[in-house]
mmCIF file of C-alpha atoms in Angstrom:
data_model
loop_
_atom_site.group_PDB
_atom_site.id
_atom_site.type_symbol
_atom_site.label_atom_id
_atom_site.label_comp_id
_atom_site.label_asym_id
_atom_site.label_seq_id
_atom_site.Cartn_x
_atom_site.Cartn_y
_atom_site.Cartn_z
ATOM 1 C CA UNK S 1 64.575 43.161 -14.317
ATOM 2 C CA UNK S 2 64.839 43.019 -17.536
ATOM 3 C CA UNK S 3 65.448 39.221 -19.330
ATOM 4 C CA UNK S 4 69.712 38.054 -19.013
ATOM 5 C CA UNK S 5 70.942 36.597 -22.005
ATOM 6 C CA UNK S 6 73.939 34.298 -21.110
ATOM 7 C CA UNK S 7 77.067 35.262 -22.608
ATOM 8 C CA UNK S 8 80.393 33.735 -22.979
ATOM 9 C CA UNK S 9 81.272 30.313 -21.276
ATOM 10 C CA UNK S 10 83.796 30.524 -18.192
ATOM 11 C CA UNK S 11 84.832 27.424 -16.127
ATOM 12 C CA UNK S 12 83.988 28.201 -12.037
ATOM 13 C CA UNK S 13 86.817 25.963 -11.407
ATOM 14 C CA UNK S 14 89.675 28.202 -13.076
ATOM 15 C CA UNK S 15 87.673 31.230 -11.195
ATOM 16 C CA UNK S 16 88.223 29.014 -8.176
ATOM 17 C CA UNK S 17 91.789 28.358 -8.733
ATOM 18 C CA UNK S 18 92.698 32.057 -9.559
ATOM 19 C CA UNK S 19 90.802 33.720 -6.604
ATOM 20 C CA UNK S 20 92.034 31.144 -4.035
ATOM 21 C CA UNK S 21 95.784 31.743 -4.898
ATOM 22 C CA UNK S 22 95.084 35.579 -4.348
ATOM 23 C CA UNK S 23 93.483 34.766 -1.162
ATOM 24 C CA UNK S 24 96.347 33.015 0.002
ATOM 25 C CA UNK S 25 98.788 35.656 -1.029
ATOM 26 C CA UNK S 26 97.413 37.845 0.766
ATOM 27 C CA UNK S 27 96.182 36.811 3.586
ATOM 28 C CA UNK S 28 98.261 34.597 5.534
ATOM 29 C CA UNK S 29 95.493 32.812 7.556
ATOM 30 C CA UNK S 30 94.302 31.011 4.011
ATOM 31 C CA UNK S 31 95.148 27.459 3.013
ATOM 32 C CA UNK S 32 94.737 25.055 0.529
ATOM 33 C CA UNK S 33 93.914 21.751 0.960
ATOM 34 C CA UNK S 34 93.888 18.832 -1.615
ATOM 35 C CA UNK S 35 92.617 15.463 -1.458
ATOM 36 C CA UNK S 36 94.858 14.183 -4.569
ATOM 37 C CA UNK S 37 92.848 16.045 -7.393
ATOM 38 C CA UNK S 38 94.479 19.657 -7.469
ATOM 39 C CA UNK S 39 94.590 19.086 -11.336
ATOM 40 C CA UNK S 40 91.123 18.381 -11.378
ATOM 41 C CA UNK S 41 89.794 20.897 -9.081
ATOM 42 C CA UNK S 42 92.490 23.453 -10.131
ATOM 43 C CA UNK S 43 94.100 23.989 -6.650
ATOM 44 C CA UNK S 44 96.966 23.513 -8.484
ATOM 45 C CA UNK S 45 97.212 26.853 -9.333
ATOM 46 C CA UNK S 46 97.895 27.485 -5.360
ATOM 47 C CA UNK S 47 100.110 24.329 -5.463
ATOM 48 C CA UNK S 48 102.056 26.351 -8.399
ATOM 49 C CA UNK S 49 101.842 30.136 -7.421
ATOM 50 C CA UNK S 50 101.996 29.613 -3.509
ATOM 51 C CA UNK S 51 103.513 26.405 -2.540
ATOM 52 C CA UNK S 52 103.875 26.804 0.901
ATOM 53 C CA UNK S 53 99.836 27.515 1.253
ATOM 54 C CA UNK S 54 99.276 24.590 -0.460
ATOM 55 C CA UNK S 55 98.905 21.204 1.594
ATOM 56 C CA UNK S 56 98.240 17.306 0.181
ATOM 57 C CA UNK S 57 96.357 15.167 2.097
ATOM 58 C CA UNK S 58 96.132 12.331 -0.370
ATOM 59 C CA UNK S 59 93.087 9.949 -1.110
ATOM 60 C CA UNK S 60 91.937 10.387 2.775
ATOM 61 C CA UNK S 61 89.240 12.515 2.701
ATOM 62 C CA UNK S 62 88.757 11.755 6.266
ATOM 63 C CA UNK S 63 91.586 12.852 7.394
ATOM 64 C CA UNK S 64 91.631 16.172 5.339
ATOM 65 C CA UNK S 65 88.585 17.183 7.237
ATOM 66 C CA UNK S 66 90.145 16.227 10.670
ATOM 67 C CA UNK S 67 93.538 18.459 9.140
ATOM 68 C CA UNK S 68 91.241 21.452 8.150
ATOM 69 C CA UNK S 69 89.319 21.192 11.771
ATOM 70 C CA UNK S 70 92.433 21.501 13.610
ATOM 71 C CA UNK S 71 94.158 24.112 11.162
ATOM 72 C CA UNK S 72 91.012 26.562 11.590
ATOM 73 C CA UNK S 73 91.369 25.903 15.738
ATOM 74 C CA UNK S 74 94.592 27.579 15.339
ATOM 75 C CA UNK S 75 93.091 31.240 13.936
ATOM 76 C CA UNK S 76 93.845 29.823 10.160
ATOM 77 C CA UNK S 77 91.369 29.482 7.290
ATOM 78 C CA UNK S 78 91.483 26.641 5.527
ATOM 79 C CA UNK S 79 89.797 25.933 2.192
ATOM 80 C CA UNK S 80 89.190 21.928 1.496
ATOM 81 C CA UNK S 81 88.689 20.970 -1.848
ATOM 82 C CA UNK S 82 87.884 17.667 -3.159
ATOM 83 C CA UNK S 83 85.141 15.980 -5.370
ATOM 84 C CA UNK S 84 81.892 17.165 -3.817
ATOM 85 C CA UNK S 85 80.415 13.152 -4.136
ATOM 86 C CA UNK S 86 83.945 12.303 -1.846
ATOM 87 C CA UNK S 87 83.723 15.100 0.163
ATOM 88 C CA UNK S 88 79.862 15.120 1.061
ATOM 89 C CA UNK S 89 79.557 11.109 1.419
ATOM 90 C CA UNK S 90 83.153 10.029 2.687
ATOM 91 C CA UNK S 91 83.943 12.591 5.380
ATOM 92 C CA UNK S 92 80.325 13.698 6.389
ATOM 93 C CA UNK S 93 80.883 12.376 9.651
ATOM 94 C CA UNK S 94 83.945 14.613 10.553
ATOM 95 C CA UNK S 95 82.933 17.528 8.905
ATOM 96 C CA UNK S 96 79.512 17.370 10.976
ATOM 97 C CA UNK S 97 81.125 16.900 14.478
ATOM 98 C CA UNK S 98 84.519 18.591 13.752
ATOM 99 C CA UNK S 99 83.513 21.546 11.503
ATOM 100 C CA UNK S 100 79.915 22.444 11.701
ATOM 101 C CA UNK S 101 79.120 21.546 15.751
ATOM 102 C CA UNK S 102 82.048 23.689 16.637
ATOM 103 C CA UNK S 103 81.226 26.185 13.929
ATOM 104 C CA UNK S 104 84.481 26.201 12.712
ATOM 105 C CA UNK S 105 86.180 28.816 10.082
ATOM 106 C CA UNK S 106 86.381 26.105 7.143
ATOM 107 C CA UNK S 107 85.587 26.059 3.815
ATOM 108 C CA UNK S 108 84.739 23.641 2.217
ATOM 109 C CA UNK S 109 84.434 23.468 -2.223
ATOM 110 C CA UNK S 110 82.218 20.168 -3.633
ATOM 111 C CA UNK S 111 83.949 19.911 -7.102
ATOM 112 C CA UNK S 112 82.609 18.133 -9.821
ATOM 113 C CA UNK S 113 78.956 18.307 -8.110
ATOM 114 C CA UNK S 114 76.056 17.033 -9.746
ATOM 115 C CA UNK S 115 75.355 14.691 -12.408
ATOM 116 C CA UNK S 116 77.877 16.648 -15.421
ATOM 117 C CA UNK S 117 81.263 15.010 -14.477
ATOM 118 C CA UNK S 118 82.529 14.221 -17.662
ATOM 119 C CA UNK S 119 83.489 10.822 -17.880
ATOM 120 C CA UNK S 120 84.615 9.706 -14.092
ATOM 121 C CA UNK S 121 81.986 7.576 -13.655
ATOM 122 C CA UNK S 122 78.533 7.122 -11.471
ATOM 123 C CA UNK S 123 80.927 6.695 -8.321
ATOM 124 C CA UNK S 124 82.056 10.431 -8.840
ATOM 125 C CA UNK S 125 78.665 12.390 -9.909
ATOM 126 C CA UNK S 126 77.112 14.358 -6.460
ATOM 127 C CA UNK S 127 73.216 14.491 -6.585
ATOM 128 C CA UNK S 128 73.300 14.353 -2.760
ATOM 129 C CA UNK S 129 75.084 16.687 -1.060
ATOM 130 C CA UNK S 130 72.890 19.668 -0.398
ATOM 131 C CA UNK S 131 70.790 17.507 1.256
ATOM 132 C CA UNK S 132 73.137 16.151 3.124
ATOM 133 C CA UNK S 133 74.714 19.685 3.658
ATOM 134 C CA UNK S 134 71.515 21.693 4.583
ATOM 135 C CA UNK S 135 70.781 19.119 7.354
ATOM 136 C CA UNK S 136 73.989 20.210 9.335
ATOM 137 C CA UNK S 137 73.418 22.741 11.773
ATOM 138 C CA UNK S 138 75.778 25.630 11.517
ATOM 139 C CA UNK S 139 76.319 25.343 7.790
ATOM 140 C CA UNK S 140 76.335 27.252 4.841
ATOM 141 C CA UNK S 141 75.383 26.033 1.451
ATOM 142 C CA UNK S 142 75.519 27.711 -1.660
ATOM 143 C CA UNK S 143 75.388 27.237 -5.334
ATOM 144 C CA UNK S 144 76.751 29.675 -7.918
ATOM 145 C CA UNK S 145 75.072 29.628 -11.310
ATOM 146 C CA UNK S 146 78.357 31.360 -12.945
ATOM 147 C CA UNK S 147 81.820 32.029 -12.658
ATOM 148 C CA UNK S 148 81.307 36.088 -11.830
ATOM 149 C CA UNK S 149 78.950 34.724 -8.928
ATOM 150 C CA UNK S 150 81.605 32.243 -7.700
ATOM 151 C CA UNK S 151 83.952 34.522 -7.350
ATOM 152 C CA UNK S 152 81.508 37.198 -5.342
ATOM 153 C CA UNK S 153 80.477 34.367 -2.991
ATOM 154 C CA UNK S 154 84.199 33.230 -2.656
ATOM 155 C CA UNK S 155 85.038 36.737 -1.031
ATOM 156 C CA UNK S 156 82.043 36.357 0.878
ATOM 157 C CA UNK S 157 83.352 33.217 2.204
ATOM 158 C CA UNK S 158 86.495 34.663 2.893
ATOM 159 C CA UNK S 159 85.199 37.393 5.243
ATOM 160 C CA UNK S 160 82.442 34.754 6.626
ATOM 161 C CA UNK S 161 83.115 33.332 10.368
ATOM 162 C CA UNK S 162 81.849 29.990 10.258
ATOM 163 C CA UNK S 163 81.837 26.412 7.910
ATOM 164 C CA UNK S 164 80.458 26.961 4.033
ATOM 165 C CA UNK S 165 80.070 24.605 1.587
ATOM 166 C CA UNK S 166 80.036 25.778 -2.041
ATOM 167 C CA UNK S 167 79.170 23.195 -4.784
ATOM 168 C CA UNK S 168 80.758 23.815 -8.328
ATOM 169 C CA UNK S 169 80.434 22.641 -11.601
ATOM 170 C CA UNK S 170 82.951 20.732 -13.605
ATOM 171 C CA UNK S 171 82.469 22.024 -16.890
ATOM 172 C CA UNK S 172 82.370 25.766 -18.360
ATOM 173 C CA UNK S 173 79.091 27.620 -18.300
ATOM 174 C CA UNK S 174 77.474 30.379 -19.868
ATOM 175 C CA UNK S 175 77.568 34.074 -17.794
ATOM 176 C CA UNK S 176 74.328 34.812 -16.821
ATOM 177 C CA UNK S 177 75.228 37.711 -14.924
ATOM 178 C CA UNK S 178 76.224 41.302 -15.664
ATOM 179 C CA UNK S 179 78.598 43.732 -14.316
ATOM 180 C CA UNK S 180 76.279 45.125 -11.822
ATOM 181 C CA UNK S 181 75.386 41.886 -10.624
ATOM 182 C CA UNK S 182 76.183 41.492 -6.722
ATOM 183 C CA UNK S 183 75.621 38.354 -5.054
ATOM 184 C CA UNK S 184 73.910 38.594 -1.303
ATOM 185 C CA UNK S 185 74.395 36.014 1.022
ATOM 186 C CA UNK S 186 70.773 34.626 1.630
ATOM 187 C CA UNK S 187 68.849 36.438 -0.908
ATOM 188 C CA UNK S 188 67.692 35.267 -3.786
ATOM 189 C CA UNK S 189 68.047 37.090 -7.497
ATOM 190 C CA UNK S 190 65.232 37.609 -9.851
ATOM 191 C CA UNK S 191 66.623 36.994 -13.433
ATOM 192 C CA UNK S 192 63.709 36.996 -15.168
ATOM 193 C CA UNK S 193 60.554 38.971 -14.537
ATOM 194 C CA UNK S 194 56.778 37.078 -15.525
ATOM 195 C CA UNK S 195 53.810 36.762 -14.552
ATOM 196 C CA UNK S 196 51.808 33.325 -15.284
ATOM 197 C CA UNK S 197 54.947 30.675 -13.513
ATOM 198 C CA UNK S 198 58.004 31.320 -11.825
ATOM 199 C CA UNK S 199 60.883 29.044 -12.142
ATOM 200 C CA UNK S 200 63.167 29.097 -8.746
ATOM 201 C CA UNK S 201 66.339 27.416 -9.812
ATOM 202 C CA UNK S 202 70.066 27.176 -8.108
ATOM 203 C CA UNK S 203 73.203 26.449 -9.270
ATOM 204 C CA UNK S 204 73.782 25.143 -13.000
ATOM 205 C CA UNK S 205 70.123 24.884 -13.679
ATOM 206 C CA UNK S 206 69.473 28.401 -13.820
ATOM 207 C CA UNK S 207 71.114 28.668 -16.805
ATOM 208 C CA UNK S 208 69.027 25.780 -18.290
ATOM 209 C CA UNK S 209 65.837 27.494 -16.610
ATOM 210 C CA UNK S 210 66.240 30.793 -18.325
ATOM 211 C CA UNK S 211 67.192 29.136 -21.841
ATOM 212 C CA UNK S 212 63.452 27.162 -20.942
ATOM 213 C CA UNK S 213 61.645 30.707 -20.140
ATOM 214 C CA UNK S 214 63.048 32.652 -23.208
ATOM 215 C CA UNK S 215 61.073 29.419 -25.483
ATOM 216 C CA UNK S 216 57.792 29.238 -23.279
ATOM 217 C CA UNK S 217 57.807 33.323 -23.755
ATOM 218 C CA UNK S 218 57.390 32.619 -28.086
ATOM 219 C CA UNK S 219 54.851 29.958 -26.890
ATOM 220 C CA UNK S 220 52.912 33.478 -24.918
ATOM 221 C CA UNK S 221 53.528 31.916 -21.625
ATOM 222 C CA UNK S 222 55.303 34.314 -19.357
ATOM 223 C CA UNK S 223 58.052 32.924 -17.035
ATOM 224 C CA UNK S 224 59.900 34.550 -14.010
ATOM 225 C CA UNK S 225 63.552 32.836 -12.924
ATOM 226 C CA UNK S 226 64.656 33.125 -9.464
ATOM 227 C CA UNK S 227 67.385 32.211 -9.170
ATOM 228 C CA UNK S 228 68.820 30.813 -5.350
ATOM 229 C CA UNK S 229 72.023 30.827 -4.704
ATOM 230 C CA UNK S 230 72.084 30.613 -1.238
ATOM 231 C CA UNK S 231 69.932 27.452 -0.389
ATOM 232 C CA UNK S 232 71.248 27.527 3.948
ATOM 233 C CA UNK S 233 70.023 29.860 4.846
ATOM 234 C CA UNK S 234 67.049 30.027 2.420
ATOM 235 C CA UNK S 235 65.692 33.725 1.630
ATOM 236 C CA UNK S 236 61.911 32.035 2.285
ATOM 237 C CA UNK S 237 60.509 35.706 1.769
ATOM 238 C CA UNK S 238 61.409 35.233 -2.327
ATOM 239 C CA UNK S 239 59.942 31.871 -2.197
ATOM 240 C CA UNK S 240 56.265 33.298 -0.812
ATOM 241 C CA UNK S 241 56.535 36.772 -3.350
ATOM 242 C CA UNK S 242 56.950 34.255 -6.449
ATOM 243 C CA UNK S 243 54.000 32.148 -4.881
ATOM 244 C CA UNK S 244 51.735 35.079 -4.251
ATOM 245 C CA UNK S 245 52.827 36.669 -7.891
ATOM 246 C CA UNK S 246 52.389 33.817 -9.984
ATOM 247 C CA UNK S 247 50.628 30.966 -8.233
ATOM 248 C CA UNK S 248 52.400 27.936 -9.143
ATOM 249 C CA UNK S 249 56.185 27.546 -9.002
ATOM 250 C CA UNK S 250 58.821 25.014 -10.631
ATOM 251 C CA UNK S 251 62.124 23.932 -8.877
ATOM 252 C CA UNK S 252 65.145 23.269 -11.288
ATOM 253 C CA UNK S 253 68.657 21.708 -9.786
ATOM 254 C CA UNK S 254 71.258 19.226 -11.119
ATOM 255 C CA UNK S 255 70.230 17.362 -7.979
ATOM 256 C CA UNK S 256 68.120 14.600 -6.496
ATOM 257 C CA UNK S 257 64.582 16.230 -6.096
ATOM 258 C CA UNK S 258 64.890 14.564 -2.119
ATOM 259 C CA UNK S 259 66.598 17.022 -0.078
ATOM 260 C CA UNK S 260 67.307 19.583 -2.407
ATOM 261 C CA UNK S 261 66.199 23.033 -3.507
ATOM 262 C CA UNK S 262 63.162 21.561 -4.145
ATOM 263 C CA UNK S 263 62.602 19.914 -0.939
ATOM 264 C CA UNK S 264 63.793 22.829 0.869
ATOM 265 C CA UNK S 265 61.228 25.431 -1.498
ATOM 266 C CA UNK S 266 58.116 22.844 -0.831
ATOM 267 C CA UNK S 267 58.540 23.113 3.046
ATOM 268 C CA UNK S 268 58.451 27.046 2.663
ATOM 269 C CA UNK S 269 55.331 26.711 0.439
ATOM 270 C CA UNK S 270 53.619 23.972 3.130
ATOM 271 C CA UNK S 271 54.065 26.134 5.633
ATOM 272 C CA UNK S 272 53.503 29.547 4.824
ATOM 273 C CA UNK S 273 51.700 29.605 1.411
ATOM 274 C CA UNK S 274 50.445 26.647 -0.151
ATOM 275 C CA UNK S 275 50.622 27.246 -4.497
ATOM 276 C CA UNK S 276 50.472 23.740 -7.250
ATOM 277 C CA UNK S 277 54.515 23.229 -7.311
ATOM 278 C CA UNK S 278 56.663 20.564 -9.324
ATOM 279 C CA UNK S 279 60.461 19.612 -9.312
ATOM 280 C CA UNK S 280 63.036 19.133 -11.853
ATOM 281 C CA UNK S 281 65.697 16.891 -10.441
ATOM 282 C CA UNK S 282 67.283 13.838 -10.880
ATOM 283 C CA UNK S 283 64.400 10.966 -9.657
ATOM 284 C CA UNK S 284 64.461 8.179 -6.968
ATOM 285 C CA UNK S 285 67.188 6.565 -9.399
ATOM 286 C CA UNK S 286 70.849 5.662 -9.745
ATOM 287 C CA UNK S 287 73.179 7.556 -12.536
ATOM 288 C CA UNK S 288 75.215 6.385 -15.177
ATOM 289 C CA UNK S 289 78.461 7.766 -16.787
ATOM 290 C CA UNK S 290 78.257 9.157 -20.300
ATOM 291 C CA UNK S 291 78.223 12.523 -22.406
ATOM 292 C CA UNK S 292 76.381 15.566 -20.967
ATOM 293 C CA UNK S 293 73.470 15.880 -23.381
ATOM 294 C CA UNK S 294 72.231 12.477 -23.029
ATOM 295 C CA UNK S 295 72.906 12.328 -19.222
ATOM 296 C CA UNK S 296 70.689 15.529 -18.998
ATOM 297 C CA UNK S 297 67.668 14.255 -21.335
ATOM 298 C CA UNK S 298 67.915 10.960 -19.500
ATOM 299 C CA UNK S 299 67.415 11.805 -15.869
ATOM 300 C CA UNK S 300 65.448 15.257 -16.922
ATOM 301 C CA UNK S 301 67.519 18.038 -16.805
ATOM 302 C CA UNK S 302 67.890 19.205 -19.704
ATOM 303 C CA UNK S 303 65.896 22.642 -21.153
ATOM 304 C CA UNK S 304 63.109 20.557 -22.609
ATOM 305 C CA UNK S 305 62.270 18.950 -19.784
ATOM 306 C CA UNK S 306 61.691 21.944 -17.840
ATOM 307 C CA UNK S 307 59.980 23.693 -20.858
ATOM 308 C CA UNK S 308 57.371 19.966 -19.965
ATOM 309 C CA UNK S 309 57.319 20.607 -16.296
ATOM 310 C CA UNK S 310 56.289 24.026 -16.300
ATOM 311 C CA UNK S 311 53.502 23.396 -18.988
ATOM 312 C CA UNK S 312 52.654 20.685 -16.150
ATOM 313 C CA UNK S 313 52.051 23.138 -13.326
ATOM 314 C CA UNK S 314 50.233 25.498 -15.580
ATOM 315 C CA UNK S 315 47.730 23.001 -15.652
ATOM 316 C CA UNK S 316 47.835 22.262 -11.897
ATOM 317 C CA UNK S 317 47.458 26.076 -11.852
ATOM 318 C CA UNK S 318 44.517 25.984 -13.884
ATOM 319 C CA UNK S 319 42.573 23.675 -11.714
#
């Protein structure tokens, strides 16, 4: 595949918002549900165009889980939509033994994941939940890297039987993705063909990652992206191709490096085919509020960083 150049910015939220209010206009099994941020998350676009679909639980995240567990026991399909730091650290305990043990239909949308939250605060960044997430049995985890793809795995949430988390960003990001893009649930998309390094990112970082491959192509060093937007359940076949092709691979997320994509793509590579491998994630450290840029140089994130890290493996590579 030839190299994507990203395009113009779109905001997943709004994408959210807007496909979410169809859903529950036409479908009368779909509800929102709002843990007292539908301005934030844009569910207030159901709360506006479909008030009757559109239910306020409050600051009780707890509770909201317990709500959308009994809802989907009734032949409904909720959607739950809160801050993903509230909704994978505050009501982890009733999504595991309501939701995912029973396999419930509920969907769940982490807003405002990662460590770009503009300026809420350290209390309100996410660089946990897929960990936590991928641990539950039953669950599905995904991570769009646009707003085309978050609308593609949206519908395939909709048709899905069973508990999905999707993590999305705060801000507006670049479209990575074309027309003929399609996203399939647990397969991974090659972005960017190469042959010396392959870069397997998820989420927000791929955008980053291919910005980083387009410069380390002037420097002559050729970079594939695979990009993973379904990290439960993980295509693991993708993860051994780029192993065998290239020989050394680089995780990217807007993540802690424990538990993550990277976590999850070293247990593939320990297992089945053992290549020099290093992550790009937030470190064994607490975050701090403050504007994107420096937040993503600090805790090494940003484009440059990953241009470093993948100059890194080369030389593990080379050993």
């Amino acid at each position: 595949m030839k190299s994507v150049v990203p395009q113009k910015n779109v905001s997943m939220r709004d994408v959210f918002g807007d496909t979410l209010l169809k859903f529950s206009l036409e479908s009368s099994r779909v509800y929102a549900i709002d843990g007292d941020l539908a301005n934030s998350t844009k569910l207030d676009t159901v709360a506006n165009g479909n008030p009757k679909k559109f239910l306020q639980m409050g600051i009780a995240e707890q509770n909201m889980m317990s709500v959308a567990a009994g809802l989907a026991t009734t032949g409904l399909q909720p959607w739950a939509c809160t801050f993903a730091a509230f909704l994978s650290k505050r009501a982890i305990d009733q999504i595991q033994v309501q939701i995912a043990q029973p396999k419930l239909d509920v969907k769940m949308i982490g807003a405002y994941s990662g460590l770009l939250t503009g300026v809420t605060g350290k209390t309100h960044q996410a660089l946990e939940d897929i960990a936590i997430f991928r641990a539950l049995a039953n669950m599905v985890v995904l991570a769009p890297a646009d707003a085309i793809e978050m609308k593609q795995m949206m519908e395939f949430a909709h048709k899905y039987e069973g508990p999905v988390y999707i993590r999305i960003a705060r801000d507006p990001y670049p479209v990575i993705v074309d027309g003929k893009y399609q996203f399939e649930f647990g397969k991974a998309a090659t972005l960017k063909d190469g042959k010396d390094v392959t870069i397997i990112s998820t989420g927000t970082q791929t955008c980053r990652s291919l910005a980083a491959a387009e410069q380390l192509d002037t420097e002559g060093i050729s970079v594939a992206v695979v990009h993973m937007p379904t990290i439960k359940p993980l295509d693991t076949a993708a993860i051994i191709k780029a192993a065998k092709s290239t020989g050394v691979i680089v995780t990217a997320e807007e993540h802690s490096i424990y538990g993550g994509l990277g976590s999850a793509v070293a247990e593939v590579l320990v297992e089945e085919c053992p290549v020099p491998m290093l992550r790009v994630g937030v470190r064994d450290v607490n975050s701090e509020s403050a504007n994107n840029d420096d937040l993503l140089e600090k805790y090494g994130l940003s484009e440059g960083h990953i241009v470093r890290t993948v100059k890194e493996a080369l030389k593990k590579k080379q050993k």
